[in-house]
mmCIF file of C-alpha atoms in Angstrom:
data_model
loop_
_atom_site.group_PDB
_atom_site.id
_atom_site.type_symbol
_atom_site.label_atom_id
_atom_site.label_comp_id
_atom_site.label_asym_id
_atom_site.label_seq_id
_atom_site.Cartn_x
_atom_site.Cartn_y
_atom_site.Cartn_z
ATOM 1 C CA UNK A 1394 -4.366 -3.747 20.767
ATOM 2 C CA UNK A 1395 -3.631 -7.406 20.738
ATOM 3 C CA UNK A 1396 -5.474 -9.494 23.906
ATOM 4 C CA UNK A 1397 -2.991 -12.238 23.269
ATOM 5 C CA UNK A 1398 0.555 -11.034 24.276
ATOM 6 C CA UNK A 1399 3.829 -12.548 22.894
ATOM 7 C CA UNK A 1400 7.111 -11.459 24.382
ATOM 8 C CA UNK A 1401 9.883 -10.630 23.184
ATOM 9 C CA UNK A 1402 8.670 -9.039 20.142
ATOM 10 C CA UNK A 1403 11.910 -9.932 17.788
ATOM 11 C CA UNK A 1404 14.824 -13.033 18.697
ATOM 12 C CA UNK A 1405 17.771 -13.803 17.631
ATOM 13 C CA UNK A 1406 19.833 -16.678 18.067
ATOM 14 C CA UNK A 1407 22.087 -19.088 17.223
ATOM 15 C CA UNK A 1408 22.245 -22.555 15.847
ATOM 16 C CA UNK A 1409 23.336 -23.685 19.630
ATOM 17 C CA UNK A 1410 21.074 -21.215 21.908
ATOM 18 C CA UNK A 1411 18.532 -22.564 23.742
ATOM 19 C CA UNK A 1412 15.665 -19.789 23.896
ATOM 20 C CA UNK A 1413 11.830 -19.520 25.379
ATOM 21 C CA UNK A 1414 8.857 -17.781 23.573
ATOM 22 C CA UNK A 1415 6.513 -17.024 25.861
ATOM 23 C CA UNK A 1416 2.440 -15.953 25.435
ATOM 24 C CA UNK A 1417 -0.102 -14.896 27.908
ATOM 25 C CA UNK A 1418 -3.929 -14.272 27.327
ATOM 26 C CA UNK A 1419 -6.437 -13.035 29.970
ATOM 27 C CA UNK A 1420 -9.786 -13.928 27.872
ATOM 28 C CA UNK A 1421 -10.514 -16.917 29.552
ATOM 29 C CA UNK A 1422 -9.841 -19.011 26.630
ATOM 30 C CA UNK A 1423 -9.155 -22.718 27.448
ATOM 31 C CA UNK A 1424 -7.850 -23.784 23.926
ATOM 32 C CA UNK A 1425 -4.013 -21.987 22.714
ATOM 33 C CA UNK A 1426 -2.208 -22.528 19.654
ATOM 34 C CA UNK A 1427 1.541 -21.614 18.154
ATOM 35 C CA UNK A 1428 1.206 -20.979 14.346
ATOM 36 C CA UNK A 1429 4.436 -20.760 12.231
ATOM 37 C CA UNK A 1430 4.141 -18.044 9.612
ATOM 38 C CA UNK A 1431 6.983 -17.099 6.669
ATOM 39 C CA UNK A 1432 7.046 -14.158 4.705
ATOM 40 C CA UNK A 1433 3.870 -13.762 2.389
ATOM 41 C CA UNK A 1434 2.183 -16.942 3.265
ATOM 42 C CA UNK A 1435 -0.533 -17.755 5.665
ATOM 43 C CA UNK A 1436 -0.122 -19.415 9.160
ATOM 44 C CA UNK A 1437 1.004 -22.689 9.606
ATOM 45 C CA UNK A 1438 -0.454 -25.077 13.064
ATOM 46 C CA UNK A 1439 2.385 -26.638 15.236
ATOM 47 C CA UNK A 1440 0.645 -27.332 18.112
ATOM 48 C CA UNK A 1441 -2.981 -27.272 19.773
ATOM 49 C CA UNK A 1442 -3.789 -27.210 23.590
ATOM 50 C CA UNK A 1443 -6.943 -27.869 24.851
ATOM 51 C CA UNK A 1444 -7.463 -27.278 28.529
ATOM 52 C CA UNK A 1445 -3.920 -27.266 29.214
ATOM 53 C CA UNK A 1446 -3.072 -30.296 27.715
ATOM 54 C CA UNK A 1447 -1.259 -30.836 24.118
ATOM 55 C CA UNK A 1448 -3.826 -32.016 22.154
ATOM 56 C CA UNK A 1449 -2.172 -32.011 18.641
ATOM 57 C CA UNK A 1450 1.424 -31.595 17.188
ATOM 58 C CA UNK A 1451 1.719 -31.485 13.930
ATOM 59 C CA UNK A 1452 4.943 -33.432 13.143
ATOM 60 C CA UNK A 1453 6.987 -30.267 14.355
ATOM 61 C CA UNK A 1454 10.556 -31.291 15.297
ATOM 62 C CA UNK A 1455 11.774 -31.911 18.577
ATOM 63 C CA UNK A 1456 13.790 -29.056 18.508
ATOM 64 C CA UNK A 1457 10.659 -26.789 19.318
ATOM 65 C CA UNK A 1458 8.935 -28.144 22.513
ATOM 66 C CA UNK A 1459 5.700 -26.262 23.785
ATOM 67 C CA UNK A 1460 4.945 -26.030 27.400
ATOM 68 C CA UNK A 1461 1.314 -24.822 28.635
ATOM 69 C CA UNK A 1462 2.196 -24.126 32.456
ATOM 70 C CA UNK A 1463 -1.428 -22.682 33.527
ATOM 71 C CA UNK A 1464 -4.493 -22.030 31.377
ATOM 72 C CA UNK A 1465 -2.956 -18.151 30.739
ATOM 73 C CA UNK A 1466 0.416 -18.630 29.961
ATOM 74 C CA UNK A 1467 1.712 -20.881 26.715
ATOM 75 C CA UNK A 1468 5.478 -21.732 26.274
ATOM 76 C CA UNK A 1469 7.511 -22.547 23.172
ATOM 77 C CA UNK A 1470 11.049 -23.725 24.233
ATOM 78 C CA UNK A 1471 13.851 -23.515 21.366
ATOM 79 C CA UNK A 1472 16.961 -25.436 21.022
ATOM 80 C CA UNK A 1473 19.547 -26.298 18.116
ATOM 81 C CA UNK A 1474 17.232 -24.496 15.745
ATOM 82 C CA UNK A 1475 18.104 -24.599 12.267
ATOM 83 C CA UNK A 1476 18.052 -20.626 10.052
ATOM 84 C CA UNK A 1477 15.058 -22.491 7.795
ATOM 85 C CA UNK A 1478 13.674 -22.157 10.985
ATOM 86 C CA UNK A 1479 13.697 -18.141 11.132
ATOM 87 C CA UNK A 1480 10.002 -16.975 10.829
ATOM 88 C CA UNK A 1481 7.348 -15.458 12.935
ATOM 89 C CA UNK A 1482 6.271 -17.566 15.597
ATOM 90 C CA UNK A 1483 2.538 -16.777 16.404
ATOM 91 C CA UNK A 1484 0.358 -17.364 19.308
ATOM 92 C CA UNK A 1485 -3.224 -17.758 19.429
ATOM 93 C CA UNK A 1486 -6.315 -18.631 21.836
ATOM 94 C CA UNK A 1487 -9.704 -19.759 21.690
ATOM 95 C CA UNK A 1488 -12.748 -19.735 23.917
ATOM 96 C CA UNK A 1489 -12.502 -23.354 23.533
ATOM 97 C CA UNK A 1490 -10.958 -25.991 20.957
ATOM 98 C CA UNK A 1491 -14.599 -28.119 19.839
ATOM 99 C CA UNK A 1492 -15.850 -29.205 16.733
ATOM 100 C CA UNK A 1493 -19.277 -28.592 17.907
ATOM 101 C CA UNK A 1494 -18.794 -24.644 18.772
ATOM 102 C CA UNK A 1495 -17.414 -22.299 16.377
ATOM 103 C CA UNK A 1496 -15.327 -19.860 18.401
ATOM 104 C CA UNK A 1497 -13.187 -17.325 16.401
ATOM 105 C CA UNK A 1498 -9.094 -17.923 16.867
ATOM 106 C CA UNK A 1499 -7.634 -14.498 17.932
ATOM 107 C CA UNK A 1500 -3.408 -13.969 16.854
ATOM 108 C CA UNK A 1501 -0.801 -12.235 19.050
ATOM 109 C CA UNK A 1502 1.438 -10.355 17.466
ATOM 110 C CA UNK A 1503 3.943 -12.837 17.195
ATOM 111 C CA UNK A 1504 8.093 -13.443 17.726
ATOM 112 C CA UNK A 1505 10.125 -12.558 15.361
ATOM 113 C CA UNK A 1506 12.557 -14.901 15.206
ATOM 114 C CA UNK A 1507 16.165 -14.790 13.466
ATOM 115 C CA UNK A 1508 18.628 -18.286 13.516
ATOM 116 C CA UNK A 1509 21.894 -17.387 12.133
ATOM 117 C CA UNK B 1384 -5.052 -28.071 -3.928
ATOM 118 C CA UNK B 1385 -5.913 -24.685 -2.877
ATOM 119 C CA UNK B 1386 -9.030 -24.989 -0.857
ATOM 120 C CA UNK B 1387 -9.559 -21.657 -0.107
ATOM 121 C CA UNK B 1388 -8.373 -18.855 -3.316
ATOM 122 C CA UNK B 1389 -8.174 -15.168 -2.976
ATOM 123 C CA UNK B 1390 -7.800 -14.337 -6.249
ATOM 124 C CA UNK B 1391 -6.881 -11.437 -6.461
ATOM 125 C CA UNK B 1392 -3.242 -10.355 -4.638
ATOM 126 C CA UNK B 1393 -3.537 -6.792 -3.959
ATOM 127 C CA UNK B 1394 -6.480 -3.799 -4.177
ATOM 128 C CA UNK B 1395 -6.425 -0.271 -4.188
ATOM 129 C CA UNK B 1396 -9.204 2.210 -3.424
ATOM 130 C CA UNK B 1397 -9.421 5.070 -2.609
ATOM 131 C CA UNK B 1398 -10.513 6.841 1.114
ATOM 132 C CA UNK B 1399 -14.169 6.806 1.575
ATOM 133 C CA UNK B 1400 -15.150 4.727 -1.099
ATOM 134 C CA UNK B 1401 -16.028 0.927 -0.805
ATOM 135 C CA UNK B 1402 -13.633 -1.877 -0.449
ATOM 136 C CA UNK B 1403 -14.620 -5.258 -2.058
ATOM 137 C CA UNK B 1404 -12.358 -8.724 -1.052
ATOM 138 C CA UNK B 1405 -13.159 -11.719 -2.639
ATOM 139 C CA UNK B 1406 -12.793 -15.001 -1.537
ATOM 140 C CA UNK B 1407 -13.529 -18.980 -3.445
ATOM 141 C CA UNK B 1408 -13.964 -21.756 -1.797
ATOM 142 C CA UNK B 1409 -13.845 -25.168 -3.386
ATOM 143 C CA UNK B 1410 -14.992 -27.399 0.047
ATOM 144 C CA UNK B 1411 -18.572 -28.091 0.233
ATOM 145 C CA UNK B 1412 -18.089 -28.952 4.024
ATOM 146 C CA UNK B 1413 -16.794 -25.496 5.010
ATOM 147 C CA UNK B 1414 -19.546 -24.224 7.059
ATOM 148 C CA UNK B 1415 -17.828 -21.196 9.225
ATOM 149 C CA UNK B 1416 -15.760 -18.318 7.464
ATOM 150 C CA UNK B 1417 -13.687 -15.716 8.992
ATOM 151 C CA UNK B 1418 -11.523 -12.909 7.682
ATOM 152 C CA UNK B 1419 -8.857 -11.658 9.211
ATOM 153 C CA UNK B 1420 -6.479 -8.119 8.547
ATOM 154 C CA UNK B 1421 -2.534 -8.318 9.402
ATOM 155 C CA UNK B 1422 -0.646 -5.137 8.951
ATOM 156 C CA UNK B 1423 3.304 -6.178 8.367
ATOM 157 C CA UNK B 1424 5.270 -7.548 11.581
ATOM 158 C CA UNK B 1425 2.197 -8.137 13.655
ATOM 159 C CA UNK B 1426 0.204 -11.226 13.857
ATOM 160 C CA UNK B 1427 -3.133 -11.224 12.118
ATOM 161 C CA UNK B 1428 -6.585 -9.998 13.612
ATOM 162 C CA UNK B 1429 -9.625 -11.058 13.959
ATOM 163 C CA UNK B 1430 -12.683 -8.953 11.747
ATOM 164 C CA UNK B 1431 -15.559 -10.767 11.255
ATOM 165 C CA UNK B 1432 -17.133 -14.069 11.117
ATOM 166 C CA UNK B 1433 -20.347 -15.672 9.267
ATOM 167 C CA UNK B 1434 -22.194 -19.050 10.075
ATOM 168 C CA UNK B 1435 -23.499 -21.067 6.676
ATOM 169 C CA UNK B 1436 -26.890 -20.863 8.076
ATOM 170 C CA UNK B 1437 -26.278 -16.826 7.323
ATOM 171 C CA UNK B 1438 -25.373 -15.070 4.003
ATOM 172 C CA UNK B 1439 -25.007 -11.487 5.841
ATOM 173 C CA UNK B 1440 -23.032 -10.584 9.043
ATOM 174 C CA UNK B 1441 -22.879 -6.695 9.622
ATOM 175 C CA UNK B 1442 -20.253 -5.351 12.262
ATOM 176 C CA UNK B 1443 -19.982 -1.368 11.840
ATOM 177 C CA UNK B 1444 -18.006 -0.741 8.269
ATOM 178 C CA UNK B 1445 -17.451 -4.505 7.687
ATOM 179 C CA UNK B 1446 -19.760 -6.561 6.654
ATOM 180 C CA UNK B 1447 -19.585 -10.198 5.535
ATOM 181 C CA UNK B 1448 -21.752 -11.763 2.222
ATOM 182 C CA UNK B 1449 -22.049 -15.608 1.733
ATOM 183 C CA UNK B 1450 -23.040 -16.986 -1.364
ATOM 184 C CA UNK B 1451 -23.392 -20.686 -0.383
ATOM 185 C CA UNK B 1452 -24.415 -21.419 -3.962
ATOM 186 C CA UNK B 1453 -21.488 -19.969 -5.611
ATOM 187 C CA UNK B 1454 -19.315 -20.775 -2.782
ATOM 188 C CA UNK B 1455 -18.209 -17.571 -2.646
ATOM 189 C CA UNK B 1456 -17.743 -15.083 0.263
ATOM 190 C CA UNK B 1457 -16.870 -10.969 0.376
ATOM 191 C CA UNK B 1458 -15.879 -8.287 2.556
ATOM 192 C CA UNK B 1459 -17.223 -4.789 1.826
ATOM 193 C CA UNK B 1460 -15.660 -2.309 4.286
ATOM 194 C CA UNK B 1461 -17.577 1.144 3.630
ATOM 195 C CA UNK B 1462 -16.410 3.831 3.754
ATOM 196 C CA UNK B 1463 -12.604 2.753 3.619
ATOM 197 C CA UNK B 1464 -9.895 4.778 5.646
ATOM 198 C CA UNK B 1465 -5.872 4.492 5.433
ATOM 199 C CA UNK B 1466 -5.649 2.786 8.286
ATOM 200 C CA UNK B 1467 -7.404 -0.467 6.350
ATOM 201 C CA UNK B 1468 -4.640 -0.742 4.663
ATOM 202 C CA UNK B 1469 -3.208 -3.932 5.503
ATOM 203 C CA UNK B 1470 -3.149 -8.417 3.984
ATOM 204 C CA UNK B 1471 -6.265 -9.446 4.008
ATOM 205 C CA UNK B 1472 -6.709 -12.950 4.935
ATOM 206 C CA UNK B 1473 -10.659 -15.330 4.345
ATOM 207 C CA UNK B 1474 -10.358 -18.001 6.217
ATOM 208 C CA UNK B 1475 -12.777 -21.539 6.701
ATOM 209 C CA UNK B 1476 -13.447 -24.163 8.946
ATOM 210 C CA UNK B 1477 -14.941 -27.387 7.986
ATOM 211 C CA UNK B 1478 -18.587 -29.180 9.219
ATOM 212 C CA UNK B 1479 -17.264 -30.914 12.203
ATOM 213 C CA UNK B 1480 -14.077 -29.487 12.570
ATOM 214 C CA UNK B 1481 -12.217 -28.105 15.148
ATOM 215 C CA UNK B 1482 -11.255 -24.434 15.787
ATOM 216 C CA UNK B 1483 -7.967 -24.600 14.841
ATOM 217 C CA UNK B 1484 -8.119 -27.051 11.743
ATOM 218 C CA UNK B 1485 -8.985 -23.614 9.400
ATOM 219 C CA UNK B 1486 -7.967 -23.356 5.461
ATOM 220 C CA UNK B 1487 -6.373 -19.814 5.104
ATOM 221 C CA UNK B 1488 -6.183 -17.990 1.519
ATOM 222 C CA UNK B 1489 -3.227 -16.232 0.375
ATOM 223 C CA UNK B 1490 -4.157 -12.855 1.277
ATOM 224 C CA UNK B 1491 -4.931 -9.785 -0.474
ATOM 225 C CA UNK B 1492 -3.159 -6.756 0.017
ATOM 226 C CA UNK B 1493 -6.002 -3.656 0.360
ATOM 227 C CA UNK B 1494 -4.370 -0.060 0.136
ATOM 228 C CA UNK B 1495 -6.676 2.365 0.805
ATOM 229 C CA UNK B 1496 -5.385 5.572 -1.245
ATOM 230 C CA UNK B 1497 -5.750 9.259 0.516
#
């Protein structure tokens, strides 16, 4: 069992849909991530929050905007997505997001998401 | 440049016996590795960890080696079950770096044989 949940589980949508990923952790971590990962390839960052607050984006397109409403809950907001963009969209959390403390990152199990 | 090379893309062993997973690193600044296990349409989990100021970190039938010398870590999972089966991915984190910023290898796929 997964302590980071992602709902829904699969997605699909269309080229003009606007949809919401949402993920919710109860650890007490202060630092949440989304991670991008296609088929036999390891995850990719698209954006870091750090106490609630967007920290880093990593040059994702506007068409994917995050949203981190309280320090539990983590938002991905979709809109005019593109079918490149079909891949599994994965959550994450922290205890915290610092170079000076190692803290493990621990996955949901991710959206499967389908643009047709 | 890979950073991070698991070189070998899939193992097979059989149920009881050890499991060995190999990981390379090139980065003399990595200082914290972690490996994690995905089974197919799930997101991946979290196994074990090890500091560079270790070379050994033992959690029930997983255990971590660090060769900082070599720069090479391991995995030995003893004895192996079934249920192992699944991608396993090393991970590492740079000296200074934060949590997030980690170099993942490609995986290697462990089926554990009944």
């Amino acid at each position: 069992d997964t302590e980071v949940t992602q709902t829904p589980k699969h997605l699909v949508m269309g080229m003009t849909n606007k949809k919401s990923l949402k993920c919710e952790q109860h650890m007490g971590h202060r630092a949440m991530y989304w991670y991008k990962q296609k088929a036999k390839k390891p995850p990719e960052l698209m954006f870091v929050y750090s106490y609630e607050k967007l920290s880093i984006n990593e040059s994702v397109p506007s068409r994917f905007s995050p949203e981190c409403p309280n320090s539990s809950l983590l938002n991905l907001h979709l809109h005019a997505l593109q079918p490149e963009d079909s891949a599994l969209y994965l959550c994450a959390s922290s205890l915290r997001d610092s170079s000076s403390y190692n803290s493990p990152l621990h996955f949901g199990n991710g959206t499967r998401l389908t643009v047709t | 440049d890979q950073q991070v090379k698991q070189n070998s893309p899939s193992l097979s062993v059989q149920e009881g016996r050890i499991s060995i997973l190999n990981c390379d690193y090139t980065n003399s600044m990595f200082d914290y590795f972690l490996w994690y296990k995905k089974y197919p349409a799930e997101g991946p989990t979290f196994l074990i960890s090890i500091s560079s100021i270790k070379d050994k970190n033992e959690d029930g039938r997983f255990t971590v080696f660090l060769n900082k010398s070599a720069k090479h870590l391991s995995l030995h999972i003893v004895p192996s079950q079934p249920g192992d089966s699944a991608v396993y991915f090393c991970a590492a984190k740079a000296s200074g770096g934060s949590n997030y910023k980690l170099t993942f290898g490609k995986g290697t796929l462990l089926t554990v044989n009944p």
